[in-house]
Structure formats: structure tokens, C-alpha cells
Tab-separated table of C-alpha atoms in Angstrom:
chain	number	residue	atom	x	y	z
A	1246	UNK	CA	-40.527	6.867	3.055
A	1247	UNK	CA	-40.370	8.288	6.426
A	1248	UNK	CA	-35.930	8.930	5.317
A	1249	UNK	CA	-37.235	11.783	3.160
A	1250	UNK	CA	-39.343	13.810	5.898
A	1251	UNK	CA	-36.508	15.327	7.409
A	1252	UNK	CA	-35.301	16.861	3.878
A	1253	UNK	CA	-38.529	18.668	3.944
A	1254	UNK	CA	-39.246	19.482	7.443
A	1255	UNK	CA	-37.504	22.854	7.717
A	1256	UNK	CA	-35.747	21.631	10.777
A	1257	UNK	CA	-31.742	20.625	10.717
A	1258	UNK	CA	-31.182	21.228	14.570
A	1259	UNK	CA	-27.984	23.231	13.829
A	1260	UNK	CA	-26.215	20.589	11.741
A	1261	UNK	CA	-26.212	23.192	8.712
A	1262	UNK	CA	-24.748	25.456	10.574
A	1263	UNK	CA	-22.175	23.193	11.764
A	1264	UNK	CA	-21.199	21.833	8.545
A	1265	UNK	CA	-21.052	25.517	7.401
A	1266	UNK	CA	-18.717	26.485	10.250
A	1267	UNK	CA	-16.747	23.975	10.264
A	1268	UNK	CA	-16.078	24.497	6.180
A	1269	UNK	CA	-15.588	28.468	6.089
A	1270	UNK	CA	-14.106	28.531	9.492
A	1271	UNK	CA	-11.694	26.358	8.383
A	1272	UNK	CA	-10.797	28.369	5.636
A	1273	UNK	CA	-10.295	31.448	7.384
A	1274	UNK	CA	-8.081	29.669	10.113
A	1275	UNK	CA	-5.737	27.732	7.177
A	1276	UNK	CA	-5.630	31.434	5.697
A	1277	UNK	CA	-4.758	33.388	9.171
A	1278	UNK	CA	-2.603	30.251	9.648
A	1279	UNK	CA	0.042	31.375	7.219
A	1280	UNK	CA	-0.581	34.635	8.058
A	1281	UNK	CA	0.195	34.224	11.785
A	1282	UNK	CA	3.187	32.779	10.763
A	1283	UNK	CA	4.776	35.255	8.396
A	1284	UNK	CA	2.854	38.699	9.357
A	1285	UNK	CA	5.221	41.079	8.014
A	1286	UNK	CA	4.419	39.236	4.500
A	1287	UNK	CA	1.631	40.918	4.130
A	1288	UNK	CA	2.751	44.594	5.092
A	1289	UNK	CA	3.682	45.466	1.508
A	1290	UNK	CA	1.060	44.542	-0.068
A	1291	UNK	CA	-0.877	46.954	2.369
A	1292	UNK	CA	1.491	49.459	1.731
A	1293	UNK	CA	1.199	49.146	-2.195
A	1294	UNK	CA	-3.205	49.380	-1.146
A	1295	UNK	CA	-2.425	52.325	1.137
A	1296	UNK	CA	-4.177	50.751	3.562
A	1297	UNK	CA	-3.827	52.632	7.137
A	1298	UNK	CA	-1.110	51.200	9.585
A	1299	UNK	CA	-0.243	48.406	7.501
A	1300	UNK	CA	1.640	47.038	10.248
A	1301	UNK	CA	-0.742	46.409	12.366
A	1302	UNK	CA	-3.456	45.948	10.144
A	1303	UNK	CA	-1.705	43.038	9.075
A	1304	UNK	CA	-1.123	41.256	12.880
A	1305	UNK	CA	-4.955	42.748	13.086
A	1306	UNK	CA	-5.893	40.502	9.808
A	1307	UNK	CA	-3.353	37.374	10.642
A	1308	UNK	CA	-4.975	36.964	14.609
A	1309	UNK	CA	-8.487	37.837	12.968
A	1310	UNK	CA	-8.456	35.309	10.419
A	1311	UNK	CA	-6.451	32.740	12.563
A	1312	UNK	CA	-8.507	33.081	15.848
A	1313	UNK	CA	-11.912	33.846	14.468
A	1314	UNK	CA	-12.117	31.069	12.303
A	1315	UNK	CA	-11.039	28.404	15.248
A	1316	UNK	CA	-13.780	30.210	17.125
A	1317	UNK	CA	-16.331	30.381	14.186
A	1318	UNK	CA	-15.243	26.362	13.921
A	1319	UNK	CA	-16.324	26.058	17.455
A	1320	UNK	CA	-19.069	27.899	17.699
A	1321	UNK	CA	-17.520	29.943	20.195
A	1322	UNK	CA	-18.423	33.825	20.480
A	1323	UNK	CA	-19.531	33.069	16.489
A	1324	UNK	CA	-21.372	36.374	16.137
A	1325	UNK	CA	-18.587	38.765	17.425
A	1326	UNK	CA	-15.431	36.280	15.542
A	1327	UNK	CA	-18.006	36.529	12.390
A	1328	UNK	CA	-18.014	40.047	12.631
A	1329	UNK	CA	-14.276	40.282	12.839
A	1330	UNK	CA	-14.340	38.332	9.721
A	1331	UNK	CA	-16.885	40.562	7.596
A	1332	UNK	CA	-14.457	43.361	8.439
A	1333	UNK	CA	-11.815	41.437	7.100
A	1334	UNK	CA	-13.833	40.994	3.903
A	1335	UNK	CA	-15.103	44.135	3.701
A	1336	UNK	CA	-11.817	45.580	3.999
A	1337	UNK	CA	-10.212	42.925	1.343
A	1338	UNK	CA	-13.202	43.874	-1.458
A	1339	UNK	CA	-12.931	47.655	-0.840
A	1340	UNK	CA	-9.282	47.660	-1.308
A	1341	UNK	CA	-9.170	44.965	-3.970
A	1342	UNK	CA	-11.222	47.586	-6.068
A	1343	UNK	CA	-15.176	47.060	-5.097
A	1344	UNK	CA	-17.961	46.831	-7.423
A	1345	UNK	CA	-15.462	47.781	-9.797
A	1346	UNK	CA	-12.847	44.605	-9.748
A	1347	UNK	CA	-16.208	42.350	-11.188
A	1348	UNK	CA	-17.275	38.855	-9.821
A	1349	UNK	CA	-15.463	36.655	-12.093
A	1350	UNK	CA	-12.558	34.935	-9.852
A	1351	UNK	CA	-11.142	34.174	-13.488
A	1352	UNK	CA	-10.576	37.654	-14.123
A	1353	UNK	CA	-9.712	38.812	-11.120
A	1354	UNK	CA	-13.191	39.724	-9.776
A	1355	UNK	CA	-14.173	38.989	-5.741
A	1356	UNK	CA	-16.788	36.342	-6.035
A	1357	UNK	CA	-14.865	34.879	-3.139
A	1358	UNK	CA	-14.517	37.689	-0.820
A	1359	UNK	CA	-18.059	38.795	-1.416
A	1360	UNK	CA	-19.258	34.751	-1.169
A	1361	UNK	CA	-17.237	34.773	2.459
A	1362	UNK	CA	-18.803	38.250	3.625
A	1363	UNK	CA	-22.357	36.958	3.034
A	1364	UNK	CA	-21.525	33.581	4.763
A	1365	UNK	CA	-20.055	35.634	7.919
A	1366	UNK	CA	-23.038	38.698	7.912
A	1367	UNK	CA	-25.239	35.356	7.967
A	1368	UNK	CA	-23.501	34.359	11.275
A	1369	UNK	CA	-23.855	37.750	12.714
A	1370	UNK	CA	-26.927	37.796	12.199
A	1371	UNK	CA	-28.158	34.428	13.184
A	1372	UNK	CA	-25.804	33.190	15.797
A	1373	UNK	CA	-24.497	29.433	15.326
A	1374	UNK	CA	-27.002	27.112	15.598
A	1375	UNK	CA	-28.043	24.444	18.110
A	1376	UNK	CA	-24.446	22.640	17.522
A	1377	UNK	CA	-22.214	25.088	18.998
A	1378	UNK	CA	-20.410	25.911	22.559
A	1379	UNK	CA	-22.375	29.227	22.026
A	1380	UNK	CA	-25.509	27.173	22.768
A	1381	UNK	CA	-23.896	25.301	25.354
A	1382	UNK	CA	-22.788	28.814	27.428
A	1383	UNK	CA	-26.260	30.100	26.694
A	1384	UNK	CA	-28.141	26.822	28.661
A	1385	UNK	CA	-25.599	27.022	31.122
A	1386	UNK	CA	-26.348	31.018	31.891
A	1387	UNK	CA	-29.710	30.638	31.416
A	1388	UNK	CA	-30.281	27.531	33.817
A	1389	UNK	CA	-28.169	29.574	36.629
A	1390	UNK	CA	-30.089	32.298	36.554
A	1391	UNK	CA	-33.804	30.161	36.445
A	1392	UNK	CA	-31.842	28.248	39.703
A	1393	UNK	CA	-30.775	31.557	41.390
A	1394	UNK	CA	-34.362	32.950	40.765
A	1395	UNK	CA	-35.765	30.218	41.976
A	1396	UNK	CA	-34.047	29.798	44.875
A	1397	UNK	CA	-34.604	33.968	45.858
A	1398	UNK	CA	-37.999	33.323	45.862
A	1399	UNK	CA	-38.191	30.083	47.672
A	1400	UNK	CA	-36.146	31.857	50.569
């Protein structure tokens, strides 16, 4: 009996996170992946989207995708690699045609895109979770400060 309390204690100690972060950082990485590896790929489709700069919007997408998902995976610097990633997805639903271009993935909606921006305004807003190197960097700064404190006032 006592194997179902944790199902209903609204406690997971970060492990949703993680599992989340692992999953959809993943996916962003495998994504930026090929685009890391073939940037100029993706220029004419920018173009044909008149999207600003295409150029270097699309090494600004590749390293974005490719770099923030390895550091969403991580848990490293999650809110401000999320928020590269919303941009992303942002960007990707406004020029794939909004509101307008539907939800169904079937029929070329963005149930995807708008499924990934949720997932990464979630991160923004909430950090990572107890199971990240975020956490980690925050005890470590935290601790060094209560020490230096300590000591100031000891002295």
C-alpha cells in the first residue's frame, strides 16, 4: 500500500522534470543536430518565408536548437536555453502561418510547434527541477555566500 503514496503526494523531487528534459531536449538537439551540420539547408526555406537574414537566422536556429537542447538535457542554464527555444517556436508557428495553419499535424497544422512552445515557456517559467546542474550551481553559490557571510561576521 505504502507503493501508491508517492503517486499521490504531489512531490516528484525533480524526476518529472528530468524525464521531461531529457525527452524534449533531446528532440531539439537531434533536430539542431542536422541542422548544425548542413546550415545553409535551411536558408531557402527562410528565404521562400521571408524571414529576416536568413543566413544567419538559420546558424541562429541550428546552434539554438543544437546547444539549447544539450543544455535543457542537462539542466544547465534551462531557463535562458528554454527561452532560446520558445523563440525558435514562436518564430517556426508565426511563419508556418499561426492560428491560421490549424492544429491537426495531419493537415499540416502546428500541434507540434505549439506542444514544444508550451513545454519550453513551462521551463522558463519554472526552472528545472531538483535534478539538474542548475540546482547543483545554485547550492554551490548559495553555500559560498552563507560561508563568506559567516565568516565576515565571525571576524
Amino acid at each position: 500500500m505504502n507503493i501508491l503514496v508517492p503517486l499521490f503526494s504531489g512531490s516528484n523531487n525533480g524526476r518529472l522534470e528530468l524525464i521531461f528534459r531529457l525527452a524534449f531536449g533531446f528532440i531539439m538537439a537531434y533536430h539542431g543536430f542536422h541542422k548544425v551540420m548542413n546550415p545553409m539547408g535551411l536558408v531557402p526555406f527562410l528565404e521562400m518565408k521571408s524571414i529576416p537574414f536568413p543566413v544567419l537566422s538559420a546558424y541562429l536556429a541550428a546552434y539554438t536548437e543544437f546547444l539549447g537542447g544539450i543544455a535543457l538535457m542537462l539542466g544547465l542554464m534551462t531557463r535562458l536555453a528554454s527561452l532560446g527555444l520558445a523563440v525558435c517556436m514562436a518564430v517556426a508557428i508565426v511563419s508556418l502561418g499561426g492560428f491560421s495553419a490549424g492544429l491537426n499535424s495531419l493537415s499540416g497544422g502546428l500541434e507540434y510547434q505549439w506542444t514544444l512552445l508550451s513545454v519550453f515557456t513551462y521551463f522558463v517559467c519554472a526552472g528545472s527541477g531538483k535534478a539538474s546542474l542548475d540546482s547543483v550551481v545554485y547550492k554551490q553559490l548559495t553555500e559560498g555566500k552563507s560561508r563568506v557571510f559567516s565568516q565576515a561576521r565571525s571576524a
